[in-house]
Short mmCIF file of C-alpha atoms and ligand atoms in Angstrom, two decimals:
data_model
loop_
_atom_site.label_atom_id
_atom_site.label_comp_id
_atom_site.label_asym_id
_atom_site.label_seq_id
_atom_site.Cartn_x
_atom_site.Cartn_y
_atom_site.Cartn_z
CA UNK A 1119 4.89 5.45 -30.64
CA UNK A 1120 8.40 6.36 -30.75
CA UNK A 1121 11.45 3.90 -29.64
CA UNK A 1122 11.86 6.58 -27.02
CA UNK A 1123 8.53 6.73 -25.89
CA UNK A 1124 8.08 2.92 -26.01
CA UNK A 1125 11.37 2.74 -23.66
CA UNK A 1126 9.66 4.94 -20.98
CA UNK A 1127 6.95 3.19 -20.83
CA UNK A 1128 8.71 -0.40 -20.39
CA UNK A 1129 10.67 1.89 -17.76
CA UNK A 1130 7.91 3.35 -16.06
CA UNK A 1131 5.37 -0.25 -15.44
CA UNK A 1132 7.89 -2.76 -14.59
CA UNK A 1133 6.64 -6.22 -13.71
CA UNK A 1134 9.45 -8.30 -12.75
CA UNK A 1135 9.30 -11.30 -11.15
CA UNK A 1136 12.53 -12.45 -10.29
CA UNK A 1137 15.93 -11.49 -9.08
CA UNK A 1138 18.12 -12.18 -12.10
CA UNK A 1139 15.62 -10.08 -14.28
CA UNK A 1140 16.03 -7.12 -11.71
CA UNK A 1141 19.46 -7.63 -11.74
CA UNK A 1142 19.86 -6.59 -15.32
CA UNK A 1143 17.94 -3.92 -15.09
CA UNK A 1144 19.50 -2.40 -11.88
CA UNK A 1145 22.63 -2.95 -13.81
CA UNK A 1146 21.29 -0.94 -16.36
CA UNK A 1147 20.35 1.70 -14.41
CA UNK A 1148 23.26 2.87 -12.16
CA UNK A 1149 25.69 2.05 -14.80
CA UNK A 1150 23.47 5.03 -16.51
CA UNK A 1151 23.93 6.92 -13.18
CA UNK A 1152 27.54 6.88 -12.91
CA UNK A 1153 28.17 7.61 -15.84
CA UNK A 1154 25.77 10.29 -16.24
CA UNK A 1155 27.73 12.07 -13.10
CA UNK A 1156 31.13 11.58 -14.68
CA UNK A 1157 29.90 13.21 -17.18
CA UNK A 1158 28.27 16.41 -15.43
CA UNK A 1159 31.48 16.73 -13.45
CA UNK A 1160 33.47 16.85 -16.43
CA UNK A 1161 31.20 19.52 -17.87
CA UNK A 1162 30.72 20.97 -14.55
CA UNK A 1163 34.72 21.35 -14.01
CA UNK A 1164 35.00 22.82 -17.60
CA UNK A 1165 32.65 25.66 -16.40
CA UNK A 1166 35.04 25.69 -13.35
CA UNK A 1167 32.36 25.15 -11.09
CA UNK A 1168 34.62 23.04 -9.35
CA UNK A 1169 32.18 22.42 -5.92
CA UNK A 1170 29.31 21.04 -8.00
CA UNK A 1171 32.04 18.81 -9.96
CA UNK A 1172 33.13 17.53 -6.91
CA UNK A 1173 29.73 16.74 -5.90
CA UNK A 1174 28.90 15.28 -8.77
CA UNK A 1175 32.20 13.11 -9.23
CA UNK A 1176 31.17 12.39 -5.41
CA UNK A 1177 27.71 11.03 -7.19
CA UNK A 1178 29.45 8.84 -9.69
CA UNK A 1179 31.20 7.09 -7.14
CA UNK A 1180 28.02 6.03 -5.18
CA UNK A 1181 26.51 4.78 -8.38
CA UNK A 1182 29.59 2.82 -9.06
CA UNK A 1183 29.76 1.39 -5.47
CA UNK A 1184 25.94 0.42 -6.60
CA UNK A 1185 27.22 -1.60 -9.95
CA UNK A 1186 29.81 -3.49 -7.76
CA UNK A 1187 27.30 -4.45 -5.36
CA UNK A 1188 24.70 -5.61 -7.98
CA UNK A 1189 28.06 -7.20 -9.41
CA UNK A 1190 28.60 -9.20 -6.75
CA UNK A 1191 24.66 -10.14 -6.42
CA UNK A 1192 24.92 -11.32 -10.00
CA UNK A 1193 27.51 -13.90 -9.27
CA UNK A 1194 25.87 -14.52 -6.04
CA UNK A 1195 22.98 -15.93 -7.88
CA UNK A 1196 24.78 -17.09 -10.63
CA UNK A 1197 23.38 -15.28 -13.61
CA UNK A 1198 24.87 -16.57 -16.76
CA UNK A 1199 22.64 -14.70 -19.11
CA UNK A 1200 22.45 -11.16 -18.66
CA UNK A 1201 19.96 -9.17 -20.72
CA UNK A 1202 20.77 -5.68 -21.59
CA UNK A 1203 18.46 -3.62 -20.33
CA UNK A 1204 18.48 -0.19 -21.63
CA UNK A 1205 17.98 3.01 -19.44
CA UNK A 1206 18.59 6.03 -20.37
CA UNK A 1207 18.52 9.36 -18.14
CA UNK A 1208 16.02 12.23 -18.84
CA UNK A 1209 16.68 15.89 -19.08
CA UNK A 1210 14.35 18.30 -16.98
CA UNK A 1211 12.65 18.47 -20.37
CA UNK A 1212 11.02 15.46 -20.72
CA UNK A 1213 11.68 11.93 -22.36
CA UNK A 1214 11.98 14.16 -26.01
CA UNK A 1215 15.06 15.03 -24.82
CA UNK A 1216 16.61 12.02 -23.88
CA UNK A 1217 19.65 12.26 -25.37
CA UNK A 1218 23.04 12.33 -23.06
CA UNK A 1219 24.42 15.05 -25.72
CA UNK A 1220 21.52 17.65 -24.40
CA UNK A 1221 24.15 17.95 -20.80
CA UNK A 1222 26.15 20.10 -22.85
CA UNK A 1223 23.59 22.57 -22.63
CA UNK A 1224 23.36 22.47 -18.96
CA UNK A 1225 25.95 24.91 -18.38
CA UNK A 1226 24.56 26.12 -14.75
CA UNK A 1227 25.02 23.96 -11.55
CA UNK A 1228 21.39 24.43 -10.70
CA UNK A 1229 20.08 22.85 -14.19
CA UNK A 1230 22.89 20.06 -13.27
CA UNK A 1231 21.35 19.37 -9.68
CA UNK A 1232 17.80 19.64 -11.27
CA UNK A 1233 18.62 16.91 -14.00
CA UNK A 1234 20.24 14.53 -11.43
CA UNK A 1235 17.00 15.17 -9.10
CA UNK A 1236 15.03 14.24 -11.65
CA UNK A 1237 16.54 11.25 -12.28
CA UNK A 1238 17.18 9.89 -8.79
CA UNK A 1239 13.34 10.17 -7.87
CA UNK A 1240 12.77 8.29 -11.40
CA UNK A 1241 15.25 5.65 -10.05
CA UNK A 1242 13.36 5.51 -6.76
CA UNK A 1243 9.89 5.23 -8.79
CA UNK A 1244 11.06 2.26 -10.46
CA UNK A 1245 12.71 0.20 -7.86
CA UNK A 1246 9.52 1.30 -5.74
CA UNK A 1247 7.35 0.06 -8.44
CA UNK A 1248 8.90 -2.93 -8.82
CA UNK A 1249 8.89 -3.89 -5.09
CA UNK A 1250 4.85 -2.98 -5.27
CA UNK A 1251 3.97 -5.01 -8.39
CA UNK A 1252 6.15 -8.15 -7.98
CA UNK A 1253 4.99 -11.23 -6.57
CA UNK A 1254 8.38 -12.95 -5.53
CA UNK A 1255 9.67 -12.05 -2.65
CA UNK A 1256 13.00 -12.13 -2.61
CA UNK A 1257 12.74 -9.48 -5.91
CA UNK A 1258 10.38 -7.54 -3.31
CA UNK A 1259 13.08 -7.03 -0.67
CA UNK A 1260 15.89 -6.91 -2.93
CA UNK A 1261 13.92 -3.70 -5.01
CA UNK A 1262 13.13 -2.21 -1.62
CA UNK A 1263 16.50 -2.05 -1.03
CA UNK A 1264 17.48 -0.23 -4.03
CA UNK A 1265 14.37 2.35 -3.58
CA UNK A 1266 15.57 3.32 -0.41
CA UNK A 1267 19.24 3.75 -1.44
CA UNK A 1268 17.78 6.27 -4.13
CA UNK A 1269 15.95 7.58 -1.65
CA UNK A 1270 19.03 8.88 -0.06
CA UNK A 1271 20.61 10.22 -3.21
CA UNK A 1272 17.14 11.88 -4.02
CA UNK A 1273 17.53 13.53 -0.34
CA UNK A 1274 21.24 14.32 -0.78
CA UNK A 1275 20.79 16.24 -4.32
CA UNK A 1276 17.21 18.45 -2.63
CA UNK A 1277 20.22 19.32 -0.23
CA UNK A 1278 22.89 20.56 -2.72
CA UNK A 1279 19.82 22.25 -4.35
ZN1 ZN B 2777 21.08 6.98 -7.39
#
């Protein structure tokens, strides 16, 4: 099994138990996410598709109201010890193609809006799978929470489809 491979799949059958362990891993995530959109509308602006940058710089800043919200949770609850949590985006391609250098290739709004679709309803999956699987409660209502905020973003991206 590959590191990438082996990443996914820690991704994909999350078992957490409790709220400083989702925490990190939310972190994680929409840290990935915002930066991810900078990114496309950078690239996206260079193409001088200038709607689907602002959309996507539009993007960015909803993930990064999400980091200073799980910010403020962290200190909340008083987390001292962090882990890093990796999570990386996928392209359309699958989990070969992890790698943030592949946006480069996605020169068309479309394949943009497909990548970020992609990786909202991944984000859903896993705060959904979390809330299923996990035994404590408050992690429960806390990852229910975060599925239905990616919920939204999967919704807004189907509409800029
Ligand atoms: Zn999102």
């Amino acid at each position: 099994m590959t590191k990438a491979q082996k990443r996914t799949r820690t991704n994909r059958k999350p078992q957490i138990e409790d709220i400083s362990d989702l925490l990190s891993h939310a972190l994680a995530l929409e840290h990935e996410a915002s930066d991810r959109y900078a990114e496309l509308a950078e690239l996206m602006e260079v193409h001088n598709n200038i709607d689907v940058a602002k959309l996507f710089e539009r993007m960015a800043e909803i993930e990064k109201l999400h980091v200073d919200q799980i910010l403020r949770m962290v200190n909340q609850h008083d987390v001292r010890d962090l882990p890093k949590k990796e999570w990386k985006w996928i392209s359309p391609e699958g989990p070969e193609t992890t790698n943030p250098e592949d946006l480069h290739y996605l020169m068309k709004p479309h394949h943009a809006l497909q990548l970020a679709l992609i990786n909202e309803q991944r984000a859903f999956e896993y705060y959904d799978q979390i809330a299923k699987k996990t035994t404590d409660d408050a992690t429960r209502s806390l990852a229910e929470e975060l599925a239905t905020e990616e919920e939204e973003h999967v919704a807004l991206v189907k509409v800029w489809l």
